[in-house]
Amino acid sequence: MKKNSSSAKFITLEGGEGAGKSTSRDFIVSLLSDHSIPFVHTREPGGTPIGETLRELLLSKKGVPPSVTTELLLVFAARAQHLHETIEPALAEGKWVLCDRFTDATYAYQGYGRGFDLNAISTLEDLVQNGRQPDLTVLLDIDPVVGMERARLRAELDRFEEEELAFFERVRAGYLSRASKDSRFEVVDASQNVTAVQADLAAILQPLLEGGG
């Protein structure tokens, strides 16, 4: 795994639809600010002008949907630019990076959800990331039934959010499978109330914050 400069940390937030990633991101941003830790917060797909353009293509419901291969390559194209333009420069400067989704989402959505070959995703991961992995991945886990109920109340659904329930069940299974095999994951029960979720997040991040201020 590629190491970060100084005490900079690369933290990713993962989870299915309606898991509360935005609320959790805002809470972590406040923790980092309170500890006077320099950081950037970003998202995938996106994080750069090129990435945001690709994000619009990926989420749009207009026209013929991209093939699974096209979808996967667009995701990694956005990630390559994101690493080049945003993530790696920030870490090199000693800034923490908080990112809403990263490659675990690709395995969960395109791999487990869409059924794309996991070995092929791994090959693209090696090519694009050059060993870069998060220091910590927080997985906000929630029953897809509950998550989609939340998502429908939040705003108009995008192309991914309109998938059937079975798709999101496979995505959740993929996330949990990866979390069970990698110690960088911390799983949070996202069905709890906001106060309980934030208490869990604070406990998870405290050791990093104490060493990174």
Short mmCIF file of C-alpha atoms in Angstrom, two decimals:
data_model
loop_
_atom_site.label_atom_id
_atom_site.label_comp_id
_atom_site.label_asym_id
_atom_site.label_seq_id
_atom_site.Cartn_x
_atom_site.Cartn_y
_atom_site.Cartn_z
CA MET A 1 0.00 0.00 0.00
CA LYS A 2 1.25 3.46 -0.85
CA LYS A 3 2.08 5.46 2.27
CA ASN A 4 0.93 9.00 2.93
CA SER A 5 3.22 11.91 3.68
CA SER A 6 3.55 12.87 7.34
CA SER A 7 0.43 11.98 9.34
CA ALA A 8 -2.04 12.57 6.49
CA LYS A 9 -4.86 10.05 6.37
CA PHE A 10 -7.05 8.91 3.50
CA ILE A 11 -10.54 8.13 4.81
CA THR A 12 -13.40 6.82 2.70
CA LEU A 13 -17.11 6.60 3.42
CA GLU A 14 -19.04 3.73 1.88
CA GLY A 15 -22.58 2.39 2.03
CA GLY A 16 -25.74 1.78 0.08
CA GLU A 17 -28.43 4.27 -0.83
CA GLY A 18 -30.01 6.06 2.12
CA ALA A 19 -27.23 5.10 4.54
CA GLY A 20 -26.64 8.71 5.56
CA LYS A 21 -23.21 9.25 4.04
CA SER A 22 -23.73 13.00 3.58
CA THR A 23 -24.72 13.51 7.21
CA SER A 24 -21.81 11.39 8.39
CA ARG A 25 -19.42 13.23 6.08
CA ASP A 26 -20.50 16.55 7.54
CA PHE A 27 -19.95 15.23 11.06
CA ILE A 28 -16.45 14.01 10.22
CA VAL A 29 -15.69 17.36 8.60
CA SER A 30 -16.63 19.04 11.86
CA LEU A 31 -14.37 16.68 13.84
CA LEU A 32 -11.41 17.40 11.58
CA SER A 33 -12.05 21.14 11.81
CA ASP A 34 -12.33 20.98 15.61
CA HIS A 35 -8.92 19.28 15.74
CA SER A 36 -7.38 21.85 13.36
CA ILE A 37 -6.46 19.12 10.89
CA PRO A 38 -5.96 20.32 7.29
CA PHE A 39 -8.11 18.31 4.94
CA VAL A 40 -10.06 18.17 1.71
CA HIS A 41 -13.41 16.45 1.32
CA THR A 42 -14.37 15.09 -2.05
CA ARG A 43 -16.50 12.43 -3.72
CA GLU A 44 -16.59 9.72 -6.35
CA PRO A 45 -17.38 9.68 -9.10
CA GLY A 46 -16.36 13.32 -9.24
CA GLY A 47 -13.87 15.39 -7.32
CA THR A 48 -12.48 17.14 -10.42
CA PRO A 49 -14.06 18.96 -13.39
CA ILE A 50 -13.51 15.88 -15.56
CA GLY A 51 -14.81 13.60 -12.84
CA GLU A 52 -17.95 15.65 -12.30
CA THR A 53 -18.70 15.54 -16.04
CA LEU A 54 -18.33 11.76 -15.99
CA ARG A 55 -20.53 11.62 -12.89
CA GLU A 56 -23.34 13.34 -14.79
CA LEU A 57 -23.03 10.75 -17.56
CA LEU A 58 -23.08 7.88 -15.09
CA LEU A 59 -26.12 9.06 -13.13
CA SER A 60 -28.19 10.43 -16.01
CA LYS A 61 -31.41 8.67 -16.95
CA LYS A 62 -31.40 10.14 -20.47
CA GLY A 63 -30.83 7.98 -23.52
CA VAL A 64 -29.59 4.41 -23.64
CA PRO A 65 -27.92 3.31 -20.37
CA PRO A 66 -24.21 2.54 -20.67
CA SER A 67 -23.13 -1.08 -20.81
CA VAL A 68 -21.62 -2.49 -17.61
CA THR A 69 -18.16 -2.34 -19.21
CA THR A 70 -18.66 1.29 -20.22
CA GLU A 71 -19.93 2.13 -16.74
CA LEU A 72 -16.91 0.49 -15.12
CA LEU A 73 -14.41 2.25 -17.39
CA LEU A 74 -16.07 5.63 -16.80
CA VAL A 75 -15.81 5.09 -13.05
CA PHE A 76 -12.12 4.28 -13.27
CA ALA A 77 -11.46 7.14 -15.70
CA ALA A 78 -12.96 9.54 -13.17
CA ARG A 79 -10.91 7.88 -10.40
CA ALA A 80 -7.65 8.17 -12.32
CA GLN A 81 -8.14 11.92 -12.70
CA HIS A 82 -9.32 12.22 -9.10
CA LEU A 83 -6.15 10.59 -7.81
CA HIS A 84 -3.95 12.67 -10.12
CA GLU A 85 -5.57 16.03 -9.53
CA THR A 86 -7.00 15.91 -6.01
CA ILE A 87 -6.18 12.95 -3.77
CA GLU A 88 -2.46 12.41 -4.29
CA PRO A 89 -1.54 16.14 -4.24
CA ALA A 90 -3.47 16.65 -0.99
CA LEU A 91 -1.84 13.69 0.73
CA ALA A 92 1.59 14.80 -0.49
CA GLU A 93 0.95 18.18 1.15
CA GLY A 94 0.09 16.50 4.45
CA LYS A 95 -3.65 17.09 4.14
CA TRP A 96 -6.16 14.45 5.11
CA VAL A 97 -8.59 13.34 2.41
CA LEU A 98 -12.18 12.46 3.22
CA CYS A 99 -13.84 10.85 0.21
CA ASP A 100 -17.48 9.87 -0.28
CA ARG A 101 -17.04 6.48 -2.02
CA PHE A 102 -13.92 4.98 -3.58
CA THR A 103 -13.00 1.64 -5.12
CA ASP A 104 -14.95 -0.47 -2.64
CA ALA A 105 -18.07 1.05 -4.22
CA THR A 106 -16.91 -0.21 -7.62
CA TYR A 107 -16.55 -3.75 -6.31
CA ALA A 108 -19.94 -3.50 -4.57
CA TYR A 109 -21.95 -1.86 -7.38
CA GLN A 110 -20.31 -2.97 -10.62
CA GLY A 111 -18.91 -6.23 -9.24
CA TYR A 112 -21.48 -7.70 -6.88
CA GLY A 113 -24.42 -5.59 -8.04
CA ARG A 114 -23.92 -5.81 -11.82
CA GLY A 115 -22.03 -9.10 -11.81
CA PHE A 116 -18.85 -7.81 -13.46
CA ASP A 117 -15.78 -10.02 -13.03
CA LEU A 118 -14.03 -9.11 -9.77
CA ASN A 119 -10.62 -10.03 -11.14
CA ALA A 120 -11.07 -7.58 -14.01
CA ILE A 121 -11.94 -4.83 -11.50
CA SER A 122 -8.82 -5.74 -9.54
CA THR A 123 -6.72 -5.36 -12.68
CA LEU A 124 -8.09 -1.87 -13.29
CA GLU A 125 -7.57 -1.04 -9.62
CA ASP A 126 -3.88 -1.97 -9.87
CA LEU A 127 -3.46 0.04 -13.07
CA VAL A 128 -5.19 3.20 -11.84
CA GLN A 129 -4.30 3.34 -8.15
CA ASN A 130 -0.65 2.26 -8.14
CA GLY A 131 -1.08 0.80 -4.66
CA ARG A 132 -3.09 3.65 -3.17
CA GLN A 133 -5.63 2.43 -0.62
CA PRO A 134 -7.56 4.20 2.13
CA ASP A 135 -6.16 4.18 5.66
CA LEU A 136 -9.69 3.83 7.00
CA THR A 137 -12.97 2.90 5.34
CA VAL A 138 -16.18 3.52 7.26
CA LEU A 139 -18.99 1.31 5.95
CA LEU A 140 -22.43 2.64 6.85
CA ASP A 141 -24.46 -0.55 6.73
CA ILE A 142 -28.24 -0.53 6.36
CA ASP A 143 -31.00 -2.87 5.20
CA PRO A 144 -31.68 -1.88 1.56
CA VAL A 145 -35.42 -1.75 2.25
CA VAL A 146 -34.90 0.92 4.91
CA GLY A 147 -32.23 2.70 2.87
CA MET A 148 -34.38 3.01 -0.22
CA GLU A 149 -37.31 4.31 1.81
CA ARG A 150 -35.00 7.08 3.02
CA ALA A 151 -33.65 7.73 -0.47
CA ARG A 152 -37.13 8.13 -1.96
CA LEU A 153 -37.99 10.76 0.65
CA ARG A 154 -34.76 12.67 0.04
CA ALA A 155 -34.92 13.66 -3.64
CA GLU A 156 -35.59 12.42 -7.17
CA LEU A 157 -33.88 9.10 -7.73
CA ASP A 158 -30.91 8.86 -10.09
CA ARG A 159 -30.22 5.95 -12.47
CA PHE A 160 -28.57 3.77 -9.81
CA GLU A 161 -31.20 4.48 -7.19
CA GLU A 162 -33.92 3.22 -9.53
CA GLU A 163 -32.49 -0.32 -9.54
CA GLU A 164 -34.60 -3.10 -8.07
CA LEU A 165 -34.22 -4.25 -4.47
CA ALA A 166 -32.28 -7.40 -5.38
CA PHE A 167 -29.52 -5.20 -6.86
CA PHE A 168 -29.09 -3.33 -3.58
CA GLU A 169 -29.11 -6.58 -1.61
CA ARG A 170 -26.19 -7.80 -3.73
CA VAL A 171 -24.42 -4.47 -3.23
CA ARG A 172 -24.80 -4.77 0.54
CA ALA A 173 -23.55 -8.35 0.49
CA GLY A 174 -20.53 -7.21 -1.51
CA TYR A 175 -19.69 -4.46 0.93
CA LEU A 176 -19.99 -6.76 3.93
CA SER A 177 -17.90 -9.42 2.23
CA ARG A 178 -15.08 -6.94 1.62
CA ALA A 179 -15.36 -5.55 5.14
CA SER A 180 -14.99 -9.02 6.63
CA LYS A 181 -11.67 -9.51 4.84
CA ASP A 182 -9.90 -6.18 5.38
CA SER A 183 -8.95 -4.61 8.72
CA ARG A 184 -9.14 -1.05 7.33
CA PHE A 185 -12.95 -1.33 7.46
CA GLU A 186 -15.10 -0.18 10.37
CA VAL A 187 -18.78 -1.10 10.02
CA VAL A 188 -21.39 1.24 11.52
CA ASP A 189 -25.07 0.34 11.92
CA ALA A 190 -26.63 3.13 9.86
CA SER A 191 -30.17 2.20 10.92
CA GLN A 192 -29.48 3.83 14.31
CA ASN A 193 -30.51 7.40 15.01
CA VAL A 194 -28.10 10.17 14.01
CA THR A 195 -26.78 10.65 17.56
CA ALA A 196 -25.83 6.98 17.87
CA VAL A 197 -24.20 6.90 14.42
CA GLN A 198 -22.16 9.99 15.23
CA ALA A 199 -21.07 8.51 18.57
CA ASP A 200 -19.80 5.45 16.69
CA LEU A 201 -17.98 7.65 14.17
CA ALA A 202 -16.33 9.68 16.92
CA ALA A 203 -15.12 6.51 18.64
CA ILE A 204 -13.72 5.12 15.38
CA LEU A 205 -11.92 8.34 14.46
CA GLN A 206 -10.61 9.29 17.89
CA PRO A 207 -7.37 7.26 17.68
CA LEU A 208 -6.53 8.83 14.31
CA LEU A 209 -7.44 12.33 15.50
CA GLU A 210 -5.27 12.03 18.59
CA GLY A 211 -2.28 11.16 16.44
CA GLY A 212 -3.00 13.50 13.55
CA GLY A 213 -3.59 16.90 15.08
#
